[in-house]
Tab-separated table of C-alpha atoms in Angstrom:
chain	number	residue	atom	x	y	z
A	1	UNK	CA	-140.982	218.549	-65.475
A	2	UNK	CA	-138.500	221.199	-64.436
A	3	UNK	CA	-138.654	224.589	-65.924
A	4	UNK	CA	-136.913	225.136	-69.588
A	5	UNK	CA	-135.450	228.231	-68.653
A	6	UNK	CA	-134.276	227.167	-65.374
A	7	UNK	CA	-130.324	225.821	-66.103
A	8	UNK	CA	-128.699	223.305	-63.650
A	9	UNK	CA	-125.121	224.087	-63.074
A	10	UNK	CA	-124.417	220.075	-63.242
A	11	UNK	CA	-126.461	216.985	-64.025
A	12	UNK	CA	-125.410	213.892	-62.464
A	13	UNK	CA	-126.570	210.405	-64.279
A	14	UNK	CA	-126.431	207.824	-61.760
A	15	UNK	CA	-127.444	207.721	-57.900
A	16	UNK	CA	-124.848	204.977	-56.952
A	17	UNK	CA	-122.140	205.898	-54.319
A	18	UNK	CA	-119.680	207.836	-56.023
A	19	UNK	CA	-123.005	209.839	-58.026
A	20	UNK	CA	-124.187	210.865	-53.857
A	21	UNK	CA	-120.540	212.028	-53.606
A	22	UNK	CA	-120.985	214.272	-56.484
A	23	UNK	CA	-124.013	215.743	-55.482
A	24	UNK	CA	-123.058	216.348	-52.083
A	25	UNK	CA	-119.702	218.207	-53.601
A	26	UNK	CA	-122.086	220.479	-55.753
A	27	UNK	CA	-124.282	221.368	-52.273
A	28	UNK	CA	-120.962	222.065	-50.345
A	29	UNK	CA	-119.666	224.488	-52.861
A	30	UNK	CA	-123.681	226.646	-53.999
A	31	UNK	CA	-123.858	224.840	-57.507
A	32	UNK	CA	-127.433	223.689	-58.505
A	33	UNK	CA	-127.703	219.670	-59.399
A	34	UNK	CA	-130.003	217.377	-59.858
A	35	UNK	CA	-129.502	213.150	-59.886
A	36	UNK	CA	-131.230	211.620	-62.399
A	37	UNK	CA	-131.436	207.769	-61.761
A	38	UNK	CA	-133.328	205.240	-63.979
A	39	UNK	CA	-133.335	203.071	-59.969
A	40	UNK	CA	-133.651	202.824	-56.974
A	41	UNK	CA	-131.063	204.853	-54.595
A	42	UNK	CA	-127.902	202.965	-55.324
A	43	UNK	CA	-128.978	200.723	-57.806
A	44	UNK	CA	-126.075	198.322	-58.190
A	45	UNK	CA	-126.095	197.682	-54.659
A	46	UNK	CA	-129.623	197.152	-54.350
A	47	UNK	CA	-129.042	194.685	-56.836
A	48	UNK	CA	-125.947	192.645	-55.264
A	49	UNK	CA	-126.848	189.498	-53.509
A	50	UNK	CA	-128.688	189.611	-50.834
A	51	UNK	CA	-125.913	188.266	-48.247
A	52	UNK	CA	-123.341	190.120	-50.089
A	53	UNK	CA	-119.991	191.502	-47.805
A	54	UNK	CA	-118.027	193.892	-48.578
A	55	UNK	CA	-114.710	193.670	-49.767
A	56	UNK	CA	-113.513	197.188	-48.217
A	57	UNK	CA	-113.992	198.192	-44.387
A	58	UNK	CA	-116.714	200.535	-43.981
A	59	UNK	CA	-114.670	203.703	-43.272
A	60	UNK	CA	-113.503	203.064	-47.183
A	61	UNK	CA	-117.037	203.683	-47.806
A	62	UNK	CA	-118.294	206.912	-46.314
A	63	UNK	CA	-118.937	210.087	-48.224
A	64	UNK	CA	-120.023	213.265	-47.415
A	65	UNK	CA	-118.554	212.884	-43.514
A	66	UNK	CA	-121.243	210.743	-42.604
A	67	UNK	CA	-120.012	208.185	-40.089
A	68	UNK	CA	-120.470	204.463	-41.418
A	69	UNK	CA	-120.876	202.396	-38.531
A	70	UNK	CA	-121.114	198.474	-39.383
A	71	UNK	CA	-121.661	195.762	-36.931
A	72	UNK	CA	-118.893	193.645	-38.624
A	73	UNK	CA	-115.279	194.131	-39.822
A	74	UNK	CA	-116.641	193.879	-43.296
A	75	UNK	CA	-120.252	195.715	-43.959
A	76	UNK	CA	-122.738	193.960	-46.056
A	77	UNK	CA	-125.585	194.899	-48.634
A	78	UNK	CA	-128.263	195.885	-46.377
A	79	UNK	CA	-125.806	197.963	-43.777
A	80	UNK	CA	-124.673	199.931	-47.358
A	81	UNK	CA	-128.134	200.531	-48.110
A	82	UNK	CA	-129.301	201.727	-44.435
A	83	UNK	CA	-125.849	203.871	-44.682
A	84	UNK	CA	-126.347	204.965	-48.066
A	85	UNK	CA	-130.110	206.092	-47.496
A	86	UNK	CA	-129.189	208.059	-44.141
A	87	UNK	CA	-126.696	210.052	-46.160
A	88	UNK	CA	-128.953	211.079	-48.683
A	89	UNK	CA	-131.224	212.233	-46.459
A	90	UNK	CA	-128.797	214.001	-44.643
A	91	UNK	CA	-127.557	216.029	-47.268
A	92	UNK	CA	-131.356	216.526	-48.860
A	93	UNK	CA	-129.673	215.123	-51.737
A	94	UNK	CA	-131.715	216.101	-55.025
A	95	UNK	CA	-132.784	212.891	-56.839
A	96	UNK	CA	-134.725	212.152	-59.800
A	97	UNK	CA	-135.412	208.210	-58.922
A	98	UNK	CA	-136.712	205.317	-61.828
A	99	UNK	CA	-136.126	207.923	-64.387
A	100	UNK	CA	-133.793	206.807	-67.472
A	101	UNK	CA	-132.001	209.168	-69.264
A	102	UNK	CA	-133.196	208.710	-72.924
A	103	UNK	CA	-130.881	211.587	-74.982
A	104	UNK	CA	-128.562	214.577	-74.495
A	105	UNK	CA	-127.969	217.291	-76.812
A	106	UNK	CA	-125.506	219.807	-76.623
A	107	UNK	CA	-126.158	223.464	-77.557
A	108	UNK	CA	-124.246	226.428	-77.177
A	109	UNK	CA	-122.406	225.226	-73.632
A	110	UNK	CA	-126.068	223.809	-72.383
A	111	UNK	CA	-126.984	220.720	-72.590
A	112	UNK	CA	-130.770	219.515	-72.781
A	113	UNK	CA	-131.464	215.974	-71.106
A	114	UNK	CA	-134.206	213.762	-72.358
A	115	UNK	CA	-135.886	211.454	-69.624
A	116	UNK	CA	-138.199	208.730	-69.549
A	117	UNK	CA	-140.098	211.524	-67.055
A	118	UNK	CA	-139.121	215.279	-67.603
A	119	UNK	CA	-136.760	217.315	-69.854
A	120	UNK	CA	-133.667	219.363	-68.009
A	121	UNK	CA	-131.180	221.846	-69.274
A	122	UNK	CA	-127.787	221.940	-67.988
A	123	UNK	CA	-124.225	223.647	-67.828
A	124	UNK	CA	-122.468	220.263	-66.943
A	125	UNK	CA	-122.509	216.723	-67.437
A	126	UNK	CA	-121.501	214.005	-64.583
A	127	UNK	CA	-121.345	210.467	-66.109
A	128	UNK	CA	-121.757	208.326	-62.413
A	129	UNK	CA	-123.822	205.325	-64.355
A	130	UNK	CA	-121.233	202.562	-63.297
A	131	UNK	CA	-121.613	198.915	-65.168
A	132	UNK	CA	-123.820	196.519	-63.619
A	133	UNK	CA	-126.595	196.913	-66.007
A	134	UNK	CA	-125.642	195.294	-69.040
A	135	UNK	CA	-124.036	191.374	-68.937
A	136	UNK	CA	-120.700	190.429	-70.233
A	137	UNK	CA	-122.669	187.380	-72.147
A	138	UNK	CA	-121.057	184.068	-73.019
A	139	UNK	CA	-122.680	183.833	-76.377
A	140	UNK	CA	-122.867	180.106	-76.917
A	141	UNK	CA	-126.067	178.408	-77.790
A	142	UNK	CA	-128.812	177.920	-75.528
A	143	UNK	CA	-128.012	181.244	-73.826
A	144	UNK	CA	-131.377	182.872	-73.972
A	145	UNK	CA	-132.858	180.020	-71.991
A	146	UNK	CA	-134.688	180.986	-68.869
A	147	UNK	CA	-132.412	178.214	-66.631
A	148	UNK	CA	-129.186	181.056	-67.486
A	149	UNK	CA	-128.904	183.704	-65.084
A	150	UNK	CA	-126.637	186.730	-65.523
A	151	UNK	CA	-127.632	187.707	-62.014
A	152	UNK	CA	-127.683	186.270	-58.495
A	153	UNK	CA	-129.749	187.249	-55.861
A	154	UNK	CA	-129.595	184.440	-53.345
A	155	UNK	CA	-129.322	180.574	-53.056
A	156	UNK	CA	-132.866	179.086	-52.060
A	157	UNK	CA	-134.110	178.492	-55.673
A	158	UNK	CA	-131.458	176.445	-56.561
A	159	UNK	CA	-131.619	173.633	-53.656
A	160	UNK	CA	-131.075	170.296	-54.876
A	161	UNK	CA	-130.364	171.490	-58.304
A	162	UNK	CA	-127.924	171.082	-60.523
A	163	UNK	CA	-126.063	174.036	-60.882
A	164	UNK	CA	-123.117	174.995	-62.936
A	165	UNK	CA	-121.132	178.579	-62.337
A	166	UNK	CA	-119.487	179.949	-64.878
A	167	UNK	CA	-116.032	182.524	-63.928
A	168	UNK	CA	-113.412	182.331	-60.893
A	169	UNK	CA	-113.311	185.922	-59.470
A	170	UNK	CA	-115.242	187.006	-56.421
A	171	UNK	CA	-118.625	186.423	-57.136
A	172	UNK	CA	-118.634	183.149	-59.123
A	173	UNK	CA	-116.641	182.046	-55.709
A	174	UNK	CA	-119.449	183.343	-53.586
A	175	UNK	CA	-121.879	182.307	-55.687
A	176	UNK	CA	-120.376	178.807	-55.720
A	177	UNK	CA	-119.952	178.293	-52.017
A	178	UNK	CA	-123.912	179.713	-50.970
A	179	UNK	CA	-125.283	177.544	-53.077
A	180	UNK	CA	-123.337	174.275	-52.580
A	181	UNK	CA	-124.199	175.010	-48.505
A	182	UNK	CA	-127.724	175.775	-49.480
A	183	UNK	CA	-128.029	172.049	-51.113
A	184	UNK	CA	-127.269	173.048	-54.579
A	185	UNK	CA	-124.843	170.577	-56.494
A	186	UNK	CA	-121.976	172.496	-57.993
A	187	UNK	CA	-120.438	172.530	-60.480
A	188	UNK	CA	-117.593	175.785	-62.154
A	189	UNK	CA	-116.590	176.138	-65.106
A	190	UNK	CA	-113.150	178.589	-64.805
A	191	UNK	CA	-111.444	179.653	-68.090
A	192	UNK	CA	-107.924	180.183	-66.136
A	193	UNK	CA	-106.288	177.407	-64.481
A	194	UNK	CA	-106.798	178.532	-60.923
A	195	UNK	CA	-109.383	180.564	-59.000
A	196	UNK	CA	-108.098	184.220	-59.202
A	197	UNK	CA	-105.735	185.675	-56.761
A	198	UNK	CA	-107.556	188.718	-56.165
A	199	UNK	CA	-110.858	186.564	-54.393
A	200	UNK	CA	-111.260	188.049	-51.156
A	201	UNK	CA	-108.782	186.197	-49.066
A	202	UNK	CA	-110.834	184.856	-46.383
A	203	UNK	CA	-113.054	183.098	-49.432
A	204	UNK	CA	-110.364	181.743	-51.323
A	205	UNK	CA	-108.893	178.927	-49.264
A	206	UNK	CA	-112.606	177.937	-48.539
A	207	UNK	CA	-113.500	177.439	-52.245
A	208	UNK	CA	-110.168	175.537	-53.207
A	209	UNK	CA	-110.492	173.365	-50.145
A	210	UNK	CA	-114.146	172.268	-51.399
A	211	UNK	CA	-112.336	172.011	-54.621
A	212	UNK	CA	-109.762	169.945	-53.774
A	213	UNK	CA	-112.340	167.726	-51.434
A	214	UNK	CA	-114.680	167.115	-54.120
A	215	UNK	CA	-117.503	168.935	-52.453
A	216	UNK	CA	-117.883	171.004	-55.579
A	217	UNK	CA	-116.360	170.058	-59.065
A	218	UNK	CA	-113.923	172.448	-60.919
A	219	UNK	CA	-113.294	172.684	-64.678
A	220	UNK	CA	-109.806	174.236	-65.129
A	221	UNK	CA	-109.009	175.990	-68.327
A	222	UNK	CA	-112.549	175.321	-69.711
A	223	UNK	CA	-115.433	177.012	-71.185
A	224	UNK	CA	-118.939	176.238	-71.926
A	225	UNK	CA	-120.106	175.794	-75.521
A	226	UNK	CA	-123.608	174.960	-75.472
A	227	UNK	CA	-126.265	174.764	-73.332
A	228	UNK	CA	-129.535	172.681	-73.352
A	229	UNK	CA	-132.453	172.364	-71.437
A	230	UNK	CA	-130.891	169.392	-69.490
A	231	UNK	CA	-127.627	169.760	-69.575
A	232	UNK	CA	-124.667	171.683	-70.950
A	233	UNK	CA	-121.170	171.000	-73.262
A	234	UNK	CA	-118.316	172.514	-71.562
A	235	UNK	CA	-115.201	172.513	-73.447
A	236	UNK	CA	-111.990	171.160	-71.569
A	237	UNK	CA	-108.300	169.814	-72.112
A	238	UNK	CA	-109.626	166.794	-72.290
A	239	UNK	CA	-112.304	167.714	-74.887
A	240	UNK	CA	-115.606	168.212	-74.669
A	241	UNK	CA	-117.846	166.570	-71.702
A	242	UNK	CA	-121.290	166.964	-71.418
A	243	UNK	CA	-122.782	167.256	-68.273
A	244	UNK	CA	-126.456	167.111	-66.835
A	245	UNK	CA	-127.775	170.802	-65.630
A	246	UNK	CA	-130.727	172.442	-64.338
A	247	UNK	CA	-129.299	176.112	-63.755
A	248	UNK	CA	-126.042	178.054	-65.001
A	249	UNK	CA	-124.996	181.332	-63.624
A	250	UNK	CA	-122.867	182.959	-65.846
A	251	UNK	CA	-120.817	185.122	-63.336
A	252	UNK	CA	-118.533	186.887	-65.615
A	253	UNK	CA	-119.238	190.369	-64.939
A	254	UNK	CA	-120.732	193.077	-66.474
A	255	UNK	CA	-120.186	196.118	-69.505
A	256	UNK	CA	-120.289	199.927	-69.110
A	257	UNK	CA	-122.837	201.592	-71.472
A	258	UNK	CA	-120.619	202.422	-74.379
A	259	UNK	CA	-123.672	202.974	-76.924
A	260	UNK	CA	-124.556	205.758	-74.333
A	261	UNK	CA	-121.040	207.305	-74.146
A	262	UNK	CA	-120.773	206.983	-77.926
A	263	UNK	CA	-124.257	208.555	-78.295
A	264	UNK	CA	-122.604	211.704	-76.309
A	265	UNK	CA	-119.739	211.653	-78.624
A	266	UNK	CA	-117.424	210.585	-75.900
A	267	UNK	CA	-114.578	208.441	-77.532
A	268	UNK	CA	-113.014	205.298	-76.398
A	269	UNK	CA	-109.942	204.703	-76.125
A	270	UNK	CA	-107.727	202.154	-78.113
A	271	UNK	CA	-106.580	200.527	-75.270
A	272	UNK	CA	-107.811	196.909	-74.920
A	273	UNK	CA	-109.734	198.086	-72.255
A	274	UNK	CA	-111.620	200.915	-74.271
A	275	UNK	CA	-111.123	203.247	-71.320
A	276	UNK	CA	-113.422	206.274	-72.029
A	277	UNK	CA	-111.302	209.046	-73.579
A	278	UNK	CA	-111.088	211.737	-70.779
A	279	UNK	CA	-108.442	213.573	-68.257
A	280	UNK	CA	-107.437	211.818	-65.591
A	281	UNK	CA	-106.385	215.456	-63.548
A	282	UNK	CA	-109.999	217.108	-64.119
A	283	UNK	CA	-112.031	213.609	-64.878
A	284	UNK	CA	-113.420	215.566	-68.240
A	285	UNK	CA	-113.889	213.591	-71.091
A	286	UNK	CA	-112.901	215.005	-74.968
A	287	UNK	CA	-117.033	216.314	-74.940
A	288	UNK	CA	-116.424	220.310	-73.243
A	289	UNK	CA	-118.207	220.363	-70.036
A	290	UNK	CA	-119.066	216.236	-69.689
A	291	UNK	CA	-117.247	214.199	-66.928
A	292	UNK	CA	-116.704	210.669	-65.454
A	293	UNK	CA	-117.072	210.044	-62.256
A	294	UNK	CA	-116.187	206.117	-60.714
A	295	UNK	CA	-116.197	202.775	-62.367
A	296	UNK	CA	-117.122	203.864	-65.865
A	297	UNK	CA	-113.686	205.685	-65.872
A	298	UNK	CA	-112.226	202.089	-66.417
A	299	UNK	CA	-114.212	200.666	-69.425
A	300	UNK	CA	-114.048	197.336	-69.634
A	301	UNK	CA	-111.147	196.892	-66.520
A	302	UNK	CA	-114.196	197.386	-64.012
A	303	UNK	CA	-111.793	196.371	-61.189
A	304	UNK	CA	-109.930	199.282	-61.234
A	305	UNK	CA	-112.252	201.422	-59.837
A	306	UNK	CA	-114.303	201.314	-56.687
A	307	UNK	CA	-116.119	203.205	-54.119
A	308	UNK	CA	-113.236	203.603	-51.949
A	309	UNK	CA	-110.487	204.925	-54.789
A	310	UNK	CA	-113.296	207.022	-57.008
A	311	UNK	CA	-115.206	208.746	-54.266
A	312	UNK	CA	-112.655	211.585	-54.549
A	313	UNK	CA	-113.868	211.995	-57.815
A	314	UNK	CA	-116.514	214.166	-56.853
A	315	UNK	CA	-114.377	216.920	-55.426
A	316	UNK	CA	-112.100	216.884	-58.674
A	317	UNK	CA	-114.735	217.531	-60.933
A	318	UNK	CA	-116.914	220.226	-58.832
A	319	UNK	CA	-113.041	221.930	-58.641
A	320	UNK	CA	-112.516	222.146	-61.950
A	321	UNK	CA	-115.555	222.951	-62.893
A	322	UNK	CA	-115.474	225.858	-60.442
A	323	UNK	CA	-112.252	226.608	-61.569
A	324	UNK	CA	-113.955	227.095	-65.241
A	325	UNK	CA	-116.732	229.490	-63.735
């Protein structure tokens, strides 16, 4: 447990990408930090699939000036988290690892921090938690079976299975195509009439030509509205089919903490998007002293924000907070 009467200048909740930035802005300019992570190093991307590739090029990755060298034109999982390992140890980041933050509570311009491990007292407040922890559920029947998984780690468990995929960006696509090569039978169930536009666009003629060749079957403007332990009820122009299953994968992304936020008193904002109330030219939300930092920023439009357009974040906030001092 650190010290009660030693005050951080900043506390930074999350150890993903853009919460490494931050820390590595607070070293460059003398202010004392500490990230507090209830993970691994970069959580979310420790828990992407395992043969995950990167959308962006890794130069659109790097912080800190640490060269990202990748042996393709587009890194994957394990080069991010050989890259994002080297730069932590680099910079001697200062990490709190598998420790959840449990409360904070302001007090005359210091906060205190309540952990799962230790208690800390600080100046100022980075939110870096991003939104991969908490599943954008369907909530139909049959939801909280074990055969529904929220998460996708790779395709060997479902050979010659049944499989159905629920959502048509990105990773319902990849999702889709490793497990129909792995010997999966496939099966998505898309709420839009067409696989988004915005799948990575050396993916998306692959997955409509298996589409169109039968390979795996699509369900256009659909939805599923029950599942059982053998099969599910999808909903469709057509009406309502019911088709034999053994595994659904309910790719439809994921939610930002907005109990935590709330807990903070940070507000949301009446958008539809309920964008976390906070200043888009200092990244401080309406709580004195607490910012935002990456994904979170966007509430519920989690593909505004990524690595590559939020790293520069970090040097807004440590600026203004500076700028404060």
């Amino acid at each position: 447990m650190m010290n009660e009467a030693t005050t951080l200048d900043v506390l930074i909740i999350g150890a993903g990408p853009i919460g490494l930035a931050c820390g590595i802005s607070c070293t460059e300019n003398g202010l004392s930090y500490l990230i507090v992570e209830k993970g691994p190093l970069v959580n979310s991307l420790y828990n992407y699939p395992l043969n995950m590739t990167f959308f962006s090029t890794a130069d659109k990755l790097e912080i800190g000036n640490v060269p990202f060298v990748s042996h393709n034109p587009k890194p994957t999982r394990s080069e991010a988290l050989e890259y994002y390992r080297r730069v932590s140890m680099h910079w001697k980041l200062k990490l709190a690892l598998y420790e959840a933050v449990e409360s904070v509570t302001p007090s005359s311009k210091i906060f205190t921090v309540k952990t799962s491990k230790s208690l800390y007292q600080t100046k100022h407040i980075i939110i870096a938690s991003g939104f991969y922890d908490i599943p954008n559920l369907l909530h139909v029947p049959g939801e909280d079976l074990p055969k529904v998984h929220h998460y996708y780690k790779e395709p060997h468990i479902y050979y010659g299975q049944k499989i159905v995929v629920v959502g048509a960006a990105n990773s319902a696509v990849d999702v889709a195509m490793e497990t129909w090569r792995k010997g999966a039978e496939v099966t998505m169930v898309i709420r839009d009439e067409q696989i988004r536009e915005s799948v990575k666009y050396w993916i998306r003629p692959d997955i409509e030509n298996r589409i169109s060749e039968g390979s795996i079957k699509a369900y256009y403007n659909a939805s599923i509205v029950a599942i059982r332990e053998n099969e599910v009820e999808i909903s469709t122009s057509d009406g309502i089919e019911t088709i034999p299953n053994d595994f659904v994968l309910a790719m439809t992304g994921y939610l930002p903490d907005f109990d935590f936020l709330a807990s903070m008193g940070i507000a949301a904002g009446t958008d539809p998007y309920q964008t976390p109330v906070h200043d888009p030219n200092t990244m401080m939300t309406n709580i004195e002293g607490v910012y935002l930092a990456g994904v979170i920023c966007g509430g519920l439009k989690t593909n505004k924000w990524f690595i590559e357009n939020s790293r520069n974040h970090a040097d807004t906030i440590i600026s203004h907070i500076l700028q404060k001092s």
